[in-house]
Every structure is written in structure tokens, then in C-alpha cells.
Amino acid sequence: MRKIAVLGIGQIKIDEHWEKSLREIGGEAAFAAMQDAGVDKVDSLFVGNMLSPLVSGQNQLGTFFADWVGLWHQEAVKIEAACGSGAAAFRAGLMAVASGDIESALIIGVEKMTDKAGHDITAALATAADADYEVEQGISFVGLNALVMRRYMHEFGWKHEDFAPFSINAHANAMYNSYARLHEKISVEKFERSSMIATPINLLDASPVGDGAAAVVIVPAERVASFKGKPRITVAGSASATDTIAIHSRKDSLFLSAAYQSSKRAYEMAGLKPEDIDVFELHDAFSIMSALSLEASGFAGRGQGVRLGLDNEISPKGRVPICTRGGLKARGHPVGATGIYQIVEVIQQLRGECGQTQVEGAQIGMTQNIGGAGATILTHIFNVE
Amino acid sequence: MRKIAVLGIGQIKIDEHWEKSLREIGGEAAFAAMQDAGVDKVDSLFVGNMLSPLVSGQNQLGTFFADWVGLWHQEAVKIEAACGSGAAAFRAGLMAVASGDIESALIIGVEKMTDKAGHDITAALATAADADYEVEQGISFVGLNALVMRRYMHEFGWKHEDFAPFSINAHANAMYNSYARLHEKISVEKFERSSMIATPINLLDASPVGDGAAAVVIVPAERVASFKGKPRITVAGSASATDTIAIHSRKDSLFLSAAYQSSKRAYEMAGLKPEDIDVFELHDAFSIMSALSLEASGFAGRGQGVRLGLDNEISPKGRVPICTRGGLKARGHPVGATGIYQIVEVIQQLRGECGQTQVEGAQIGMTQNIGGAGATILTHIFNVE
């Protein structure tokens, strides 16, 4: 496959942007990425979004944003894979440029969530699950994740507080990321005292909703010799895999087989192993997902993902740095935008722009974006050349 | 770009399928295409759909259908470009296989519309337009097309009945298509007496909603030497282009610039001209769109698209055969599925399987799928090798 480089990145602070519309937040991230890339035009636009039909009454976001950011007549399309929409849009753009039919792509991940009240958003997020066999029974998306977490605790003997390090690490790192939704250090005590949402998931196990947008510009690697003194960063591995949409259909509800498959394929494509990864932006929508993602991607044995947190291995100075900019937990989780935030953050790490949470000497970074309760999982590996 | 062949096609009758769920109708079309292709597994799945979050409370249709049709662990994603979602999904699959990263793709276009009442569907379809600047003013999607049609009649001096041949041709051809939604011959008198929807668009200017699904299987052309005595059909041209999402933003609201751009690029890629096209499945969501599509794609001069109908050139025996299986008008318009129905129908023509409406000796066919009021337009050209 043709080698592709990430030329520019952009993002906005995740927040309750009641003063800005869907097109404004997506446009800000797009312009930031194009400015960073030093281009004012690209061949194509791929937009990752999950909720705009339900929250903003707006479909056709490809053309909607091509129009808004001045890419008139260019190709544009929207990609949706629930909370995995961002990385799915990135991969669609990657395939398109890799095909040789187009020479550049802007990929925007964007989500406006706070224009609707909480119960509407809860219902909208539940469209990621199986409408006929899960949601119809009355369960919410957090409820599904709660079932998985409870089973994991039962099966492997962990207590709720054992998950605290994931959230503490995310919150600690977000303190140094001005784009993050939450800037608040937390402790084990605070974690344990937090309000219950769906037992055993409490408020500090769960990522916050928010309005956000992030964007990247990609081009064939041969077009990028060097760029403003920044390193050339290319896509070393890319893969997408699926599992059953309903968790009750899985032989093993505690193993993210789609994470296993997509990370396996991405490692193979890159010719790398888990131990080669310097920084890993994983999909900690709920603390249980951090553990499962680490296990399925080869960083911990079955049922041992939480140990990495307890052993203090997940901080920027640890063996497996995760959520170095705050993760979904504290940077925020504007669902369709999240996959692009992860990519932007890994590029920042590989450029050495992360200040207090910089992983020293990071040369290889990985992102993993999840749609549904482990149903669609995309893994990407980036490296400095 | 790597050359891609269409290996299999499948479709279901467009109807009010109250007895079947979203997954069932999409699954039927998918199984039909895989059976036609003689494969029981493919590398990836691309789903074109517009309305499932709003009508069925279901997102993440990529994984949803991969799960249902037994493509466990394979890559899957949903593509949305309003009524152009079908062709947009086809193009995404095409790019993915062309990239060399995957070796086969199943593309499903699917839409379940009749589970909601008419006013809900009218509101859902309006999400194709600009929510902030069009829909917020109270206009519906048919209303936007009515503005365009009225302006066209005023500008070029045509009467309403001059559009009748488009609908008459579509209904006549659908009589011989068992998958079509409507089987009813119509006349100029009937066309003129039909109920008004949004002046000047009446019921017989407009395509009917319906539940439908169609699917195709694509592979690299080098993998297909011959297939069960059927000709090898490859993708000769593929392009997607956009216009402003709101029609009031266009310098010329009567010219489909995205159709011009995407057909121009597709012709260039194929090394062909409009006169080389033997059959053209265009996007007659409303009769005015037939005229505008013919003009922008090089088959008629400005304001002269209707003349092709009046001169009897659009029938299967005419110079520019369109809507040979009934078009959106009579085959039906299950929005996200339509683009794949068009491709399936062109393949049927190139295979010589169209009986009474067969275009004699058809070797080159073109499809054009439109999202919104001309906002996203995809053109594909297929040929027999």
C-alpha cells in the first residue's frame, strides 16, 4: 500500500459550546489542521460523526463541511461507526489516498452533544447498541458497559478501587492539555466517593460528553520531505475489525476480539510488536475498557489489564503510557470526534510537543478507537521516519 | 488505480416491508449478491444508509450487518451522503479495494422508511438540506426541489406537462421489473391530474418512499477471468463531487455543478464521452432532477433536458436510455439504497438480463446518485470487457 504521511493536525477545546454551531466547531478544527499543514486546499474531505441527525437535525456532513471550509466541488463524505466514527473516517481517507485516485484528504471528527438534554443524549448514544435485542429491553449504553465491568470484577477478583489508577492518570495528564474538557486532579478517595451511574460504573469511571472537533490532513509520504523542521510522521499500520454488535452474542464478553484482530493486523502491517509502542492512546470511554483494550492489544494477560495501572506503568513515564493528554475520561469524549483527537495527540507526542506529559523519545505511537461496546474497533500505528 | 470488477449483484423488491426488520432486508440483498458472486466471505463491508438513526434507532450499520450476514471480525463501516449514500458507500469500497489493503468488498445500500408515518419521514428527509438556513425556515425537501422546478419552468419557458415523459418512461419500464415498487402505467392526462404536493411538483413528479436493499460484491479485476459465462464488468470511471449544501448559496441554482464535475472526472478516468454511454441510470427523485442531470452530464444543452423526453430519446430504444428499470420514480427511492439499485440495474443491462427493457448491445453504462438538492453527486461508469 502507498505510504501516507500526516501533514497537519488541529483541534478545539472540548467543552459545552452552546455559543457555537456544529459547522463552526468542525470548521475551526479543519482550518487549524490546514493551517498546520500549510495548505489551503485538499482533494477530499472525510467526516467522522455519529449523532448529528439526532442532535442537530443535519445529515450529509461531508458536503456540509466541504461547503463551510471552502472545499467547493471537492469530494466529501461522512463515515459513521458509532464512537469509532473518527478513526473510521481516518481509515476511509487513508484508503482513498492510498488508492492513488486522490492526492490529499482532510479528515474531521466532530460531535455536538450538549445542545440536547441528558436523557436525549443517553437515548442517542444507545443507537450504538443493538436496537432490537439490547436497547428494546431498556438498557442504556453505560448499562451494557456496567454488565461487562461487573462480570470482569467477578471473574478476575478485582475490586472497584483497582480501576482508580486509569481515571487518576487520565485526569492528571489532562491538567497539562488546554484542549481537555476537565482540569481537575482526582484521588482514590474521590474516585470511590463519586456518584453511581450504573453499578459498578460511577461518574469517575465514565468519560464526559462534550462538544468537540479535531482534524488531520494526510498526503502521500513521498510528497513530504521535511516540514517546518517537524519530523515526517507516517501511517505504519491501519486496521479495522468487528465483533457481534450485541454483547450477549459473544462467546466471551470479557475479550475485545475486534481489538485483538485490528491490533494484530496493524502490528503485522507495521512489522511491530506491542513492546515497540512508545505511547498508546486507547479508548477509555469507561475504565473497564482501558483494561480490556490493554489485554486484547497484547500489553497485559487476560484479566491483568488493571495491574498495569496499579503498578504505575501507564503514566507518561511508565512502560505503557496511555491517555497522555487526558484520554476520553478527562480530555473528553465527543463521540464521533474522539478517534481524531487520539490521532492528533499521538502526532503531538511524536513531534515532542506534549510538555509535562511528553513521553520521552517517543518514535512510535498507537491509537485505538472503539464503536459500541467493543463492536467496531480500529487500530492505527504512526511512526517518525 | 487498480482495476476493479463487479462480481455479484443482489436486490429485494422495494415495498412496504412491515413484516421485515432493517437487518432482514439488508441481509436478503447481501446474501443474494454473495450467492450471485459465488462467495461466502469477503474482506470488508460498506453500508450506505441515511435514515436508520432516525427511523430505526440504530447506528453502526457496518458492524450491525457484518454480524447479521456472518462476516465476523471483518472490517465494516457505514457511509452517509443523504440520498447519495449508496453510491458513496460503493466508492468507499472501491477505494479500499483499489488501495491494495483489502481484496474484496460487499457493499449494501439499505433503507427502511415505512416504519415511520409520513410527517416523520418528511422531517427525516429534510436532514439532507441545510438545517440552519433552509429547514429552520420551514421548508421541506420536496419544497426545495419545487423552488428549483418553478424557476426552471420560468427561465426556460417549459410547461408542467413537458416533464411528463420522464415519469411515463419510468413507469413504463418498471412494468417489467419485478423488484420495482410501482407497477402502473401512466399517461400525460394522469400525470397532469395527479395530486399537488408542492407546486409545481405533483405526486407523479415525485419518487415514492419505500423499504429496500441492494448489494454488490467487488474484487480486483485480475481475480476475475470469466464468471459463469457472464461478461466481466469493470469500473471504468468513478468520481464524487459536491456543491453548496443550500441551494440559495449557488450562483446558478439550475445547474448541477456537482453532476458536471463528477461526470467530467468519471469520463476522463474512463476515457469516454457522453455519446459513448449506452444506458444511464440517473437520479430522478423529482422529474426536474432528470432534466438537470441530463444537462450537467453532457447529454443536453442548458434548459434542454426536457426535450430529450419530448423527443422520445429516453426509452430503452432511444438515443439516451434512462431509468430503464423504473428509475427512482417507479422502481422506488429507498434513499440510502438507491445508489446501489442503480449500479445493480446497470450491471443487469450490461449482462443483457433486462428482457423487455434491455438496451440492445449495451456495453457501457453510467449511474449518477445525488445527495440533497444536488449537493453531493457521484457518477460511476461500468463497462463490459
PDB file of C-alpha atoms in Angstrom, chain A residues 1-2 21-23 43 50-51 53-54 56-64 66-68 71-82 88-89 91-92 94-102 124 126-133 135 238-246 249 257-258 261 265 269 371-376 378, chain B residues 1-2 21-23 43 50-51 53-54 56-64 66-68 71-82 88-89 91-92 94-102 124 126-133 135 238-246 249 257-258 261 265 269 371-376 378:
ATOM      1  CA  MET A   1       0.000   0.000   0.000  1.00  0.00           C
ATOM      2  CA  ARG A   2       1.115   3.541  -0.765  1.00  0.00           C
ATOM      3  CA  SER A  21     -22.914  25.659  15.959  1.00  0.00           C
ATOM      4  CA  LEU A  22     -21.930  22.255  14.586  1.00  0.00           C
ATOM      5  CA  ARG A  23     -20.434  23.861  11.464  1.00  0.00           C
ATOM      6  CA  ASP A  43      -8.702  16.913  -2.785  1.00  0.00           C
ATOM      7  CA  MET A  50     -22.273   9.765  14.982  1.00  0.00           C
ATOM      8  CA  LEU A  51     -25.077  11.941  16.305  1.00  0.00           C
ATOM      9  CA  PRO A  53     -29.039  13.563  12.602  1.00  0.00           C
ATOM     10  CA  LEU A  54     -30.339  13.068  16.139  1.00  0.00           C
ATOM     11  CA  SER A  56     -28.652  18.758  15.107  1.00  0.00           C
ATOM     12  CA  GLY A  57     -31.187  17.562  12.516  1.00  0.00           C
ATOM     13  CA  GLN A  58     -28.344  17.589   9.997  1.00  0.00           C
ATOM     14  CA  ASN A  59     -27.203  14.798   7.693  1.00  0.00           C
ATOM     15  CA  GLN A  60     -24.764  14.864   4.765  1.00  0.00           C
ATOM     16  CA  LEU A  61     -21.921  16.293   6.882  1.00  0.00           C
ATOM     17  CA  GLY A  62     -19.374  15.650   4.141  1.00  0.00           C
ATOM     18  CA  THR A  63     -20.808  18.268   1.832  1.00  0.00           C
ATOM     19  CA  PHE A  64     -21.968  20.383   4.783  1.00  0.00           C
ATOM     20  CA  ALA A  66     -16.818  20.979   2.399  1.00  0.00           C
ATOM     21  CA  ASP A  67     -19.133  23.921   1.755  1.00  0.00           C
ATOM     22  CA  TRP A  68     -18.302  25.609   5.053  1.00  0.00           C
ATOM     23  CA  LEU A  71     -13.657  22.968  -0.462  1.00  0.00           C
ATOM     24  CA  TRP A  72     -16.224  23.624  -3.181  1.00  0.00           C
ATOM     25  CA  HIS A  73     -16.658  20.842  -5.735  1.00  0.00           C
ATOM     26  CA  GLN A  74     -14.263  18.542  -3.865  1.00  0.00           C
ATOM     27  CA  GLU A  75     -15.264  15.042  -2.904  1.00  0.00           C
ATOM     28  CA  ALA A  76     -16.755  14.772   0.590  1.00  0.00           C
ATOM     29  CA  VAL A  77     -18.498  12.105   2.607  1.00  0.00           C
ATOM     30  CA  LYS A  78     -19.480  11.170   6.165  1.00  0.00           C
ATOM     31  CA  ILE A  79     -18.427   7.951   7.877  1.00  0.00           C
ATOM     32  CA  GLU A  80     -20.204   6.521  10.886  1.00  0.00           C
ATOM     33  CA  ALA A  81     -19.190   3.685  13.196  1.00  0.00           C
ATOM     34  CA  ALA A  82     -20.736   4.933  16.469  1.00  0.00           C
ATOM     35  CA  ALA A  88     -13.237   5.011  10.653  1.00  0.00           C
ATOM     36  CA  ALA A  89     -13.240   8.324   8.769  1.00  0.00           C
ATOM     37  CA  ARG A  91      -9.156   4.961   7.596  1.00  0.00           C
ATOM     38  CA  ALA A  92     -11.570   5.791   4.750  1.00  0.00           C
ATOM     39  CA  LEU A  94      -6.306   6.743   4.158  1.00  0.00           C
ATOM     40  CA  MET A  95      -7.660   4.113   1.739  1.00  0.00           C
ATOM     41  CA  ALA A  96      -8.761   6.804  -0.702  1.00  0.00           C
ATOM     42  CA  VAL A  97      -5.346   8.478  -0.837  1.00  0.00           C
ATOM     43  CA  ALA A  98      -3.654   5.065  -0.863  1.00  0.00           C
ATOM     44  CA  SER A  99      -5.728   4.066  -3.912  1.00  0.00           C
ATOM     45  CA  GLY A 100      -3.953   6.728  -5.947  1.00  0.00           C
ATOM     46  CA  ASP A 101      -7.226   8.268  -7.125  1.00  0.00           C
ATOM     47  CA  ILE A 102      -6.783  11.334  -4.910  1.00  0.00           C
ATOM     48  CA  ALA A 124     -28.958   8.844  21.129  1.00  0.00           C
ATOM     49  CA  ALA A 126     -27.878   3.861  22.783  1.00  0.00           C
ATOM     50  CA  THR A 127     -28.179   3.747  18.964  1.00  0.00           C
ATOM     51  CA  ALA A 128     -24.628   2.330  19.086  1.00  0.00           C
ATOM     52  CA  ALA A 129     -26.040  -0.833  20.657  1.00  0.00           C
ATOM     53  CA  ASP A 130     -28.445  -3.360  19.136  1.00  0.00           C
ATOM     54  CA  ALA A 131     -31.824  -1.614  18.910  1.00  0.00           C
ATOM     55  CA  ASP A 132     -33.834  -4.838  18.573  1.00  0.00           C
ATOM     56  CA  TYR A 133     -32.132  -7.028  21.156  1.00  0.00           C
ATOM     57  CA  VAL A 135     -31.999  -1.239  23.712  1.00  0.00           C
ATOM     58  CA  SER A 238      -4.059   0.601   9.953  1.00  0.00           C
ATOM     59  CA  ALA A 239      -6.778  -1.953  10.527  1.00  0.00           C
ATOM     60  CA  SER A 240     -10.444  -2.188  11.374  1.00  0.00           C
ATOM     61  CA  ALA A 241     -12.238  -5.230  12.762  1.00  0.00           C
ATOM     62  CA  THR A 242     -15.664  -6.043  14.135  1.00  0.00           C
ATOM     63  CA  ASP A 243     -17.317  -8.211  16.741  1.00  0.00           C
ATOM     64  CA  THR A 244     -21.006  -9.009  17.209  1.00  0.00           C
ATOM     65  CA  ILE A 245     -22.972  -5.834  17.826  1.00  0.00           C
ATOM     66  CA  ALA A 246     -24.750  -7.249  20.915  1.00  0.00           C
ATOM     67  CA  SER A 249     -23.871 -12.847  21.280  1.00  0.00           C
ATOM     68  CA  SER A 257     -11.815  -9.739  19.894  1.00  0.00           C
ATOM     69  CA  ALA A 258     -12.110  -6.808  17.494  1.00  0.00           C
ATOM     70  CA  GLN A 261      -7.901  -8.584  15.403  1.00  0.00           C
ATOM     71  CA  ARG A 265      -3.340  -6.683  11.665  1.00  0.00           C
ATOM     72  CA  MET A 269       1.364  -4.235   8.630  1.00  0.00           C
ATOM     73  CA  GLY A 371     -17.538   1.880  18.320  1.00  0.00           C
ATOM     74  CA  GLY A 372     -20.258   0.368  20.501  1.00  0.00           C
ATOM     75  CA  ALA A 373     -19.393  -1.980  23.355  1.00  0.00           C
ATOM     76  CA  GLY A 374     -16.366  -3.384  21.504  1.00  0.00           C
ATOM     77  CA  ALA A 375     -18.314  -3.909  18.255  1.00  0.00           C
ATOM     78  CA  THR A 376     -16.154  -1.900  15.790  1.00  0.00           C
ATOM     79  CA  LEU A 378      -9.863   0.481  14.659  1.00  0.00           C
TER      80      LEU A 378
ATOM     81  CA  MET B   1      -5.659   2.933  -9.933  1.00  0.00           C
ATOM     82  CA  ARG B   2      -6.126  -0.822  -9.584  1.00  0.00           C
ATOM     83  CA  SER B  21     -36.775  -5.588  10.023  1.00  0.00           C
ATOM     84  CA  LEU B  22     -33.903  -3.414   8.828  1.00  0.00           C
ATOM     85  CA  ARG B  23     -31.435  -6.269   9.321  1.00  0.00           C
ATOM     86  CA  ASP B  43     -12.809  -8.972   3.383  1.00  0.00           C
ATOM     87  CA  MET B  50     -29.203   7.697   5.538  1.00  0.00           C
ATOM     88  CA  LEU B  51     -32.084   7.304   7.981  1.00  0.00           C
ATOM     89  CA  PRO B  53     -30.730   6.521  13.427  1.00  0.00           C
ATOM     90  CA  LEU B  54     -33.962   8.460  12.908  1.00  0.00           C
ATOM     91  CA  SER B  56     -34.913   2.531  13.439  1.00  0.00           C
ATOM     92  CA  GLY B  57     -32.937   3.910  16.405  1.00  0.00           C
ATOM     93  CA  GLN B  58     -29.926   2.034  15.037  1.00  0.00           C
ATOM     94  CA  ASN B  59     -26.457   3.353  14.274  1.00  0.00           C
ATOM     95  CA  GLN B  60     -23.245   1.483  13.439  1.00  0.00           C
ATOM     96  CA  LEU B  61     -24.814  -0.344  10.475  1.00  0.00           C
ATOM     97  CA  GLY B  62     -21.432  -1.584   9.264  1.00  0.00           C
ATOM     98  CA  THR B  63     -20.948  -3.903  12.219  1.00  0.00           C
ATOM     99  CA  PHE B  64     -24.700  -4.446  12.530  1.00  0.00           C
ATOM    100  CA  ALA B  66     -21.359  -7.733   9.282  1.00  0.00           C
ATOM    101  CA  ASP B  67     -22.709  -9.521  12.359  1.00  0.00           C
ATOM    102  CA  TRP B  68     -26.003 -10.448  10.686  1.00  0.00           C
ATOM    103  CA  LEU B  71     -18.770 -11.568   8.323  1.00  0.00           C
ATOM    104  CA  TRP B  72     -17.457 -11.819  11.880  1.00  0.00           C
ATOM    105  CA  HIS B  73     -14.241  -9.922  12.577  1.00  0.00           C
ATOM    106  CA  GLN B  74     -14.200  -8.398   9.084  1.00  0.00           C
ATOM    107  CA  GLU B  75     -13.873  -4.672   8.581  1.00  0.00           C
ATOM    108  CA  ALA B  76     -17.227  -2.875   8.294  1.00  0.00           C
ATOM    109  CA  VAL B  77     -18.385   0.718   8.201  1.00  0.00           C
ATOM    110  CA  LYS B  78     -21.349   2.911   7.278  1.00  0.00           C
ATOM    111  CA  ILE B  79     -21.196   5.743   4.753  1.00  0.00           C
ATOM    112  CA  GLU B  80     -23.735   8.558   4.620  1.00  0.00           C
ATOM    113  CA  ALA B  81     -24.268  11.223   1.984  1.00  0.00           C
ATOM    114  CA  ALA B  82     -28.046  11.674   2.251  1.00  0.00           C
ATOM    115  CA  ALA B  88     -20.846   6.928  -1.702  1.00  0.00           C
ATOM    116  CA  ALA B  89     -20.588   3.527   0.013  1.00  0.00           C
ATOM    117  CA  ARG B  91     -16.975   4.447  -3.923  1.00  0.00           C
ATOM    118  CA  ALA B  92     -15.580   3.938  -0.399  1.00  0.00           C
ATOM    119  CA  LEU B  94     -13.889   0.786  -4.426  1.00  0.00           C
ATOM    120  CA  MET B  95     -11.137   2.980  -2.929  1.00  0.00           C
ATOM    121  CA  ALA B  96     -10.470   0.415  -0.203  1.00  0.00           C
ATOM    122  CA  VAL B  97     -10.015  -2.476  -2.633  1.00  0.00           C
ATOM    123  CA  ALA B  98      -8.085  -0.220  -5.023  1.00  0.00           C
ATOM    124  CA  SER B  99      -5.673   0.685  -2.198  1.00  0.00           C
ATOM    125  CA  GLY B 100      -4.479  -2.918  -2.126  1.00  0.00           C
ATOM    126  CA  ASP B 101      -5.069  -3.239   1.614  1.00  0.00           C
ATOM    127  CA  ILE B 102      -8.107  -5.492   1.131  1.00  0.00           C
ATOM    128  CA  ALA B 124     -36.118  12.916   8.419  1.00  0.00           C
ATOM    129  CA  ALA B 126     -35.160  17.269   5.421  1.00  0.00           C
ATOM    130  CA  THR B 127     -31.919  16.441   7.276  1.00  0.00           C
ATOM    131  CA  ALA B 128     -30.384  16.246   3.755  1.00  0.00           C
ATOM    132  CA  ALA B 129     -30.859  20.016   3.454  1.00  0.00           C
ATOM    133  CA  ASP B 130     -29.230  22.775   5.489  1.00  0.00           C
ATOM    134  CA  ALA B 131     -30.749  22.588   8.982  1.00  0.00           C
ATOM    135  CA  ASP B 132     -29.718  26.119   9.973  1.00  0.00           C
ATOM    136  CA  TYR B 133     -30.536  28.039   6.803  1.00  0.00           C
ATOM    137  CA  VAL B 135     -35.081  23.654   7.183  1.00  0.00           C
ATOM    138  CA  SER B 238     -15.697   6.804 -10.513  1.00  0.00           C
ATOM    139  CA  ALA B 239     -15.950  10.291  -9.110  1.00  0.00           C
ATOM    140  CA  SER B 240     -17.669  12.234  -6.376  1.00  0.00           C
ATOM    141  CA  ALA B 241     -18.148  15.990  -6.252  1.00  0.00           C
ATOM    142  CA  THR B 242     -20.014  18.479  -4.105  1.00  0.00           C
ATOM    143  CA  ASP B 243     -21.855  21.766  -4.395  1.00  0.00           C
ATOM    144  CA  THR B 244     -23.022  24.106  -1.628  1.00  0.00           C
ATOM    145  CA  ILE B 245     -25.439  22.310   0.669  1.00  0.00           C
ATOM    146  CA  ALA B 246     -28.043  25.135   0.498  1.00  0.00           C
ATOM    147  CA  SER B 249     -25.780  29.743  -1.933  1.00  0.00           C
ATOM    148  CA  SER B 257     -22.301  21.704 -10.886  1.00  0.00           C
ATOM    149  CA  ALA B 258     -21.532  18.609  -8.814  1.00  0.00           C
ATOM    150  CA  GLN B 261     -17.757  17.854 -12.029  1.00  0.00           C
ATOM    151  CA  ARG B 265     -13.959  13.310 -13.851  1.00  0.00           C
ATOM    152  CA  MET B 269     -10.956   8.413 -15.927  1.00  0.00           C
ATOM    153  CA  GLY B 371     -27.444  13.505  -2.133  1.00  0.00           C
ATOM    154  CA  GLY B 372     -29.506  16.534  -1.139  1.00  0.00           C
ATOM    155  CA  ALA B 373     -30.724  19.021  -3.732  1.00  0.00           C
ATOM    156  CA  GLY B 374     -27.657  18.479  -5.926  1.00  0.00           C
ATOM    157  CA  ALA B 375     -25.230  18.852  -3.008  1.00  0.00           C
ATOM    158  CA  THR B 376     -23.289  15.550  -3.260  1.00  0.00           C
ATOM    159  CA  LEU B 378     -21.422  10.570  -7.547  1.00  0.00           C
TER     160      LEU B 378
END
